[in-house]
Short mmCIF file of N, CA and C in Angstrom, two decimals:
data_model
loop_
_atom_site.label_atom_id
_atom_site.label_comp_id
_atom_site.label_asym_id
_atom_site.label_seq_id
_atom_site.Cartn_x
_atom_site.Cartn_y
_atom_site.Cartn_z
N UNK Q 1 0.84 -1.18 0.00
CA UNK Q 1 0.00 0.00 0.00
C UNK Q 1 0.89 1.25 0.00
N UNK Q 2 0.59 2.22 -1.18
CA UNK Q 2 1.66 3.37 -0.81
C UNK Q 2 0.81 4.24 0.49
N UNK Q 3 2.19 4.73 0.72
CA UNK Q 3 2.48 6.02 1.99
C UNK Q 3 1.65 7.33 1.37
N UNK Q 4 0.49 7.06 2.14
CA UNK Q 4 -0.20 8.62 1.16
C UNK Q 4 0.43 10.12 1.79
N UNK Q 5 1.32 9.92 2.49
CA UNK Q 5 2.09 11.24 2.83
C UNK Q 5 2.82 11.65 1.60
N UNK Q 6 3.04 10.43 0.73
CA UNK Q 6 4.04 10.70 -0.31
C UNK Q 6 3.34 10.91 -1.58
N UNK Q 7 1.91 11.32 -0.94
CA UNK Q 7 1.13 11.51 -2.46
C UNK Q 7 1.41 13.46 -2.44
N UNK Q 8 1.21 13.28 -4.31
CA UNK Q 8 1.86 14.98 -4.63
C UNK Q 8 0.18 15.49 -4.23
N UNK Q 9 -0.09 16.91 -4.42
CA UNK Q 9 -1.34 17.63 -4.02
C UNK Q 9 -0.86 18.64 -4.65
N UNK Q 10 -2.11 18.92 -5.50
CA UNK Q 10 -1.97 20.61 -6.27
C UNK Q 10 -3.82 21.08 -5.68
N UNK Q 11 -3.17 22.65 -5.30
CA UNK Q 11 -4.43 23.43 -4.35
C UNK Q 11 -3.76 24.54 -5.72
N UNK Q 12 -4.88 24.72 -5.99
CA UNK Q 12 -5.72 26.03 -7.21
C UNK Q 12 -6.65 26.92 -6.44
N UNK Q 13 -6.08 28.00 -6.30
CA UNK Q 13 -7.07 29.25 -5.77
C UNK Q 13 -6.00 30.49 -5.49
N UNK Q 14 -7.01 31.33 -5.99
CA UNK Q 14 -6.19 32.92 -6.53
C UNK Q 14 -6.22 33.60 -5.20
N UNK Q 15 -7.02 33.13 -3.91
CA UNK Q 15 -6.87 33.79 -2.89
C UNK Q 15 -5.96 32.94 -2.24
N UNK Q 16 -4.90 34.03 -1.69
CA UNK Q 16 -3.65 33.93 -0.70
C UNK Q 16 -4.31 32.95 0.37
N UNK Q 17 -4.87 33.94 1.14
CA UNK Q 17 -5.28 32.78 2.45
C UNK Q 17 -5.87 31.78 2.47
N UNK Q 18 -6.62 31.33 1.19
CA UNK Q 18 -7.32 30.15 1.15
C UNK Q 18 -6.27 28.80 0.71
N UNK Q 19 -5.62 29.58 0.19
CA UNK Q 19 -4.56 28.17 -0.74
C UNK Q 19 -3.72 28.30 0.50
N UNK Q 20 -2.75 29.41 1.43
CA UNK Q 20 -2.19 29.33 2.41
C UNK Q 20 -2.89 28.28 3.79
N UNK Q 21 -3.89 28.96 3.69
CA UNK Q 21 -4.80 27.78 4.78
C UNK Q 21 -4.71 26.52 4.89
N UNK Q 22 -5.04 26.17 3.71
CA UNK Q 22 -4.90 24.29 2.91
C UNK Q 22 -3.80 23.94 3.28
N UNK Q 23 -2.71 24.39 2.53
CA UNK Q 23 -1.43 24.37 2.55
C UNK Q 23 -0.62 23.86 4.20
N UNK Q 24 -1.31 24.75 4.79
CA UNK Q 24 -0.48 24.99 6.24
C UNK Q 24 -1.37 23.30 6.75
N UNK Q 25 -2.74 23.39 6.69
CA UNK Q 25 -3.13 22.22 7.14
C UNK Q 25 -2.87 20.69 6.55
N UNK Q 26 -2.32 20.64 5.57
CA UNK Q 26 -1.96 19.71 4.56
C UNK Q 26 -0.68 19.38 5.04
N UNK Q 27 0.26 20.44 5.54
CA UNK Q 27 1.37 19.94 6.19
C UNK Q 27 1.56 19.44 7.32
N UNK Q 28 0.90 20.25 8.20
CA UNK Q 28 0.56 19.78 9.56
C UNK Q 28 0.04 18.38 9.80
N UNK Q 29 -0.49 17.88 8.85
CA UNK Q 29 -1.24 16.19 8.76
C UNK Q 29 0.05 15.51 7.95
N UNK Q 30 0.74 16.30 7.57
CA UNK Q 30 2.54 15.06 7.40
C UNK Q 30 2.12 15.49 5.84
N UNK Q 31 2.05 15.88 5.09
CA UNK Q 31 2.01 15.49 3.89
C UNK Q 31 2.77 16.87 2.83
N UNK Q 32 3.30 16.90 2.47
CA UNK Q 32 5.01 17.69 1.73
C UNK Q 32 5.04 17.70 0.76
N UNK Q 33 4.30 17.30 -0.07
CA UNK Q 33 4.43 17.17 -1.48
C UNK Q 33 3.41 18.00 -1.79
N UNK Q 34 3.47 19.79 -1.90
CA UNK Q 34 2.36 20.03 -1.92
C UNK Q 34 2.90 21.40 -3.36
N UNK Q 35 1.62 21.11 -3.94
CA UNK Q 35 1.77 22.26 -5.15
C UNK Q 35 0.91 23.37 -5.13
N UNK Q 36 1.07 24.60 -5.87
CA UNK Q 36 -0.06 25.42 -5.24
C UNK Q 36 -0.10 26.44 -6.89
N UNK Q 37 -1.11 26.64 -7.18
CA UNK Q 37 -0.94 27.60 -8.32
C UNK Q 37 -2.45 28.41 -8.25
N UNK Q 38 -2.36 29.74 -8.68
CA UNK Q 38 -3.11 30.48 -8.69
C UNK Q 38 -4.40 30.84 -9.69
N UNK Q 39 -3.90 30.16 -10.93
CA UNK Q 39 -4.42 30.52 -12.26
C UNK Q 39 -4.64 28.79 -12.92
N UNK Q 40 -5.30 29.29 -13.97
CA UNK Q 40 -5.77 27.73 -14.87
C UNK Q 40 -4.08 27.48 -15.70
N UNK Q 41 -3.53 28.32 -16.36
CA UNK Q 41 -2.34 28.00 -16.64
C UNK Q 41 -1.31 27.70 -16.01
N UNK Q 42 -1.26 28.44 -15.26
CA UNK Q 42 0.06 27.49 -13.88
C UNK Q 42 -0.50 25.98 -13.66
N UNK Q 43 -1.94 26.05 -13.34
CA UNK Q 43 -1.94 24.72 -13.07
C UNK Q 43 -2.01 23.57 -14.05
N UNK Q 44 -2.92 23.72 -15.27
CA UNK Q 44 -2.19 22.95 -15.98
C UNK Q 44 -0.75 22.44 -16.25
N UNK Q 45 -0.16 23.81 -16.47
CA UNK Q 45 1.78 23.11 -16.32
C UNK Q 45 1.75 22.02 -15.06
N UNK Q 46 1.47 22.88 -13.86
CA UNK Q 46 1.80 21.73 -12.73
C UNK Q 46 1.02 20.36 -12.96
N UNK Q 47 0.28 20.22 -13.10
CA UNK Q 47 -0.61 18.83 -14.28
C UNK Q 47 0.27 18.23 -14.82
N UNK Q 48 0.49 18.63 -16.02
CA UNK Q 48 1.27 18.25 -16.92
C UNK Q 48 3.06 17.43 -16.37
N UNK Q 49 3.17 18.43 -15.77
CA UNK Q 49 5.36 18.17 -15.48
C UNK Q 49 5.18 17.48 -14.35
N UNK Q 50 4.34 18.21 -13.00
CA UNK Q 50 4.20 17.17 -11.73
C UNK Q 50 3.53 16.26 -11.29
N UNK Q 51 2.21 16.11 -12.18
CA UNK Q 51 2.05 14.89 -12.32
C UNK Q 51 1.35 14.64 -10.81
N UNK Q 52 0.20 15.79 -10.13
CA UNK Q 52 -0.09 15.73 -8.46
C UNK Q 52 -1.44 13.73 -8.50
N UNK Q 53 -1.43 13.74 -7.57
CA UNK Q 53 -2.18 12.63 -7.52
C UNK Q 53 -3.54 12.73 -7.02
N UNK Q 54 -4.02 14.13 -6.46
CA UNK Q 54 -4.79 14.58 -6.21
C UNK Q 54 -4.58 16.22 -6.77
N UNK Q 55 -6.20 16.77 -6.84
CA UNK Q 55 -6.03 17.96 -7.22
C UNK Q 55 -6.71 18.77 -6.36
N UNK Q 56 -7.04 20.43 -5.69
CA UNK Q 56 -8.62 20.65 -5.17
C UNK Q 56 -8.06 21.98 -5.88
N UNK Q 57 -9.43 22.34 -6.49
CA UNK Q 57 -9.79 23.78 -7.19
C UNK Q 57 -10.59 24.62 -7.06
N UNK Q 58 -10.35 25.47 -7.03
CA UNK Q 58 -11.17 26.29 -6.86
C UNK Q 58 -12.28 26.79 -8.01
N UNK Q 59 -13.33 27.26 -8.04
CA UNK Q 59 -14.12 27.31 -9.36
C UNK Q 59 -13.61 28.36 -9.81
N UNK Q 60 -14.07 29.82 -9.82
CA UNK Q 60 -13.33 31.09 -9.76
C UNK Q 60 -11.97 31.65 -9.82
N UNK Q 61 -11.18 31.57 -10.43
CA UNK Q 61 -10.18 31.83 -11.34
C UNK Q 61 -9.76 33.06 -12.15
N UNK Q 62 -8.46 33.52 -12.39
CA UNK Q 62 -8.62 34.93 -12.97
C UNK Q 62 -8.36 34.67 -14.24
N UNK Q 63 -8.01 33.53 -14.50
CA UNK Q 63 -7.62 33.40 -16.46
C UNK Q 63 -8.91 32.55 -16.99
N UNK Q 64 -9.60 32.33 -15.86
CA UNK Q 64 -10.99 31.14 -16.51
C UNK Q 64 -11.46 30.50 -15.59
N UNK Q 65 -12.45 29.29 -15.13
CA UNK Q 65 -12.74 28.69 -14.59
C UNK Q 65 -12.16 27.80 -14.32
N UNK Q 66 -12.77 26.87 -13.05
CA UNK Q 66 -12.76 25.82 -12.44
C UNK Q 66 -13.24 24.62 -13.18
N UNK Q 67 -14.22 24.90 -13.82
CA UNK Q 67 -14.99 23.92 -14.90
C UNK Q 67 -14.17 23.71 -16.16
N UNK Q 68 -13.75 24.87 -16.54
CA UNK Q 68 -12.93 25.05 -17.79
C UNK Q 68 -11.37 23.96 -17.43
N UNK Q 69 -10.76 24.29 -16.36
CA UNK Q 69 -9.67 23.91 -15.89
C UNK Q 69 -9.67 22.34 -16.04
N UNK Q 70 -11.10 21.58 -14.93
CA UNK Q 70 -11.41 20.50 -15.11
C UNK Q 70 -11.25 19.73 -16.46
N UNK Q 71 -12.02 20.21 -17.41
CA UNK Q 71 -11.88 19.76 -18.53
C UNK Q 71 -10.85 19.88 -19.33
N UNK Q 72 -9.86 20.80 -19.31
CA UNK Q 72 -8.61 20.48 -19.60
C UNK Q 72 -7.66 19.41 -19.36
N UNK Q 73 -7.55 19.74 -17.52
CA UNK Q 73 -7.13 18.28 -16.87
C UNK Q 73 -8.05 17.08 -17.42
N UNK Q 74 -8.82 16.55 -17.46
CA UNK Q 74 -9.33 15.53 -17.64
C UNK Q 74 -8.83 15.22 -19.46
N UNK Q 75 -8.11 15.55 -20.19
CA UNK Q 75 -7.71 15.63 -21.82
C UNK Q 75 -6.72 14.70 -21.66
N UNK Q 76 -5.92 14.57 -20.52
CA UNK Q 76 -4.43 14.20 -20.00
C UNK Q 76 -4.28 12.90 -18.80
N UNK Q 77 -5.42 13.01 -18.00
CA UNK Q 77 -5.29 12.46 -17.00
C UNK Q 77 -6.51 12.74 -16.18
N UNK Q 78 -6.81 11.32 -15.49
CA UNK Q 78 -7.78 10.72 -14.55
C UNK Q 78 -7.31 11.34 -13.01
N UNK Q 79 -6.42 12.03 -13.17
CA UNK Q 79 -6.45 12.45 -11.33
C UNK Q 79 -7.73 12.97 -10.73
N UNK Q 80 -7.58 12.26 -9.37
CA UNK Q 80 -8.72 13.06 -8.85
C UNK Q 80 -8.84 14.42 -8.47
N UNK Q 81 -10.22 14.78 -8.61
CA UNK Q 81 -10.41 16.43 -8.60
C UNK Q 81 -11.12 16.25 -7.63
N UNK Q 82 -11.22 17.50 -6.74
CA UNK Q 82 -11.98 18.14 -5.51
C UNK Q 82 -12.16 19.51 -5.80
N UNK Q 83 -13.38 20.11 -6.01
CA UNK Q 83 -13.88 21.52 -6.30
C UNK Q 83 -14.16 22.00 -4.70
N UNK Q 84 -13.34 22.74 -3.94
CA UNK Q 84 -13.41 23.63 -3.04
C UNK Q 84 -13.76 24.93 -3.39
N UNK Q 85 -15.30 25.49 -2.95
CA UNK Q 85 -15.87 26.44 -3.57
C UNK Q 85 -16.88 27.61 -2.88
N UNK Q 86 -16.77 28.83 -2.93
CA UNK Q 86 -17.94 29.63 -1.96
C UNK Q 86 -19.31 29.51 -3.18
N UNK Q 87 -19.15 28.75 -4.01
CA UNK Q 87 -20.08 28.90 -5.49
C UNK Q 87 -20.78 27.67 -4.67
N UNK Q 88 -22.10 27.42 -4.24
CA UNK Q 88 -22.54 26.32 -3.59
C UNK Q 88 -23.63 25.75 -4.65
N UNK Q 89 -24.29 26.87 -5.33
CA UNK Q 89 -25.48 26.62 -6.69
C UNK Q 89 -25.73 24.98 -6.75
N UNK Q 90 -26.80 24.58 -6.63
CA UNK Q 90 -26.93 23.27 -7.45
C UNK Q 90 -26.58 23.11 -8.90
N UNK Q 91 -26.89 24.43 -9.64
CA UNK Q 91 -26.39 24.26 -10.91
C UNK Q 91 -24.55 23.85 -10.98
N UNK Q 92 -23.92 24.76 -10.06
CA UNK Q 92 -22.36 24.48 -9.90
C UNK Q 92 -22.12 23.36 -9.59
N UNK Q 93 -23.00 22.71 -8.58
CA UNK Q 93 -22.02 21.03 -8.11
C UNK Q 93 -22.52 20.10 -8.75
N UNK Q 94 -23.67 20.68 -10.00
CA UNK Q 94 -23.82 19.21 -11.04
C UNK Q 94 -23.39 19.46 -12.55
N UNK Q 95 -22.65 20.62 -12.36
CA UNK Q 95 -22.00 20.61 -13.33
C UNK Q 95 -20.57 19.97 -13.26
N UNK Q 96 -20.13 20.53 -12.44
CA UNK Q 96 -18.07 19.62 -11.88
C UNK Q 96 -18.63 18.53 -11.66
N UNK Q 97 -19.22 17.87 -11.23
CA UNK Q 97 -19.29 16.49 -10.88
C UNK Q 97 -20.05 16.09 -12.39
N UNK Q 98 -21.03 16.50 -13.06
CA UNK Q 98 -21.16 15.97 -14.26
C UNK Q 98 -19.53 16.12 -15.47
N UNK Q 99 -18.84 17.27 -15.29
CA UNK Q 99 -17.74 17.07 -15.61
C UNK Q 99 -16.37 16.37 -15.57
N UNK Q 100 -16.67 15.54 -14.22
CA UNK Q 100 -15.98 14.49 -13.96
C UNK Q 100 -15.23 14.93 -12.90
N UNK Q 101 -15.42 16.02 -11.99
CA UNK Q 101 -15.34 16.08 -10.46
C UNK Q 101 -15.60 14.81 -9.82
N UNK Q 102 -14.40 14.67 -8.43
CA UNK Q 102 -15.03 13.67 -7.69
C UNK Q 102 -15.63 13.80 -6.48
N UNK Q 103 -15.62 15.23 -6.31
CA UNK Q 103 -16.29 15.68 -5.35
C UNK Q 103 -16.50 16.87 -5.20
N UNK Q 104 -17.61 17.87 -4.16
CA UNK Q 104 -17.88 19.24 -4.71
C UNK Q 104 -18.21 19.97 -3.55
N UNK Q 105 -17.33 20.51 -2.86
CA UNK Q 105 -17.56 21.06 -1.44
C UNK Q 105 -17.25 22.57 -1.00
N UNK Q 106 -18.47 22.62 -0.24
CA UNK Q 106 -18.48 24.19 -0.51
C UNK Q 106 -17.89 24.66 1.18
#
């Protein structure tokens, strides 16, 4: 069974304290392998080169969406996605999860 401390994590969100928040708590539970990007293009690269094993995104974005992002990632790779979101809409969490979100938490 792998060591899920040694799993990578990419946190997507343009606000400082929210991705700082994650971040700080993500470490504090042992886990170091952590990626962080602000925008849909940073994170794709980090997609692409690092290869995280988990993802959580934010919907709201300054170069595009969360939905948009999703479906990019999903062109490349089955990692799992987590939409961390103040967007709570029923229309929003059946859309990421009809987009192939694996989960949608507000």
């Amino acid at each position: 069974m792998d060591n899920l401390k040694d799993k990578k994590i990419l946190i997507v969100d343009d606000e400082p304290e929210i991705r700082i928040m994650m971040e700080r708590f993500l470490r504090k539970e042992g886990f170091f392998r952590i990626y962080t990007a602000t925008d849909c293009a940073s994170a794709l690269s980090i997609c692409r080169t690092g290869k995280p094993d988990i993802a959580i995104l934010d919907v709201m974005l300054p170069d595009g969406d969360g939905f948009s992002l999703l479906s990019s990632i999903r062109q490349f790779t089955d990692t799992p996605v987590l939409f961390l979101s103040a967007r709570g809409e029923d229309e929003d969490r059946l859309l990421g999860l009809g987009l192939g979100a694996d989960d949608y938490m507000v």
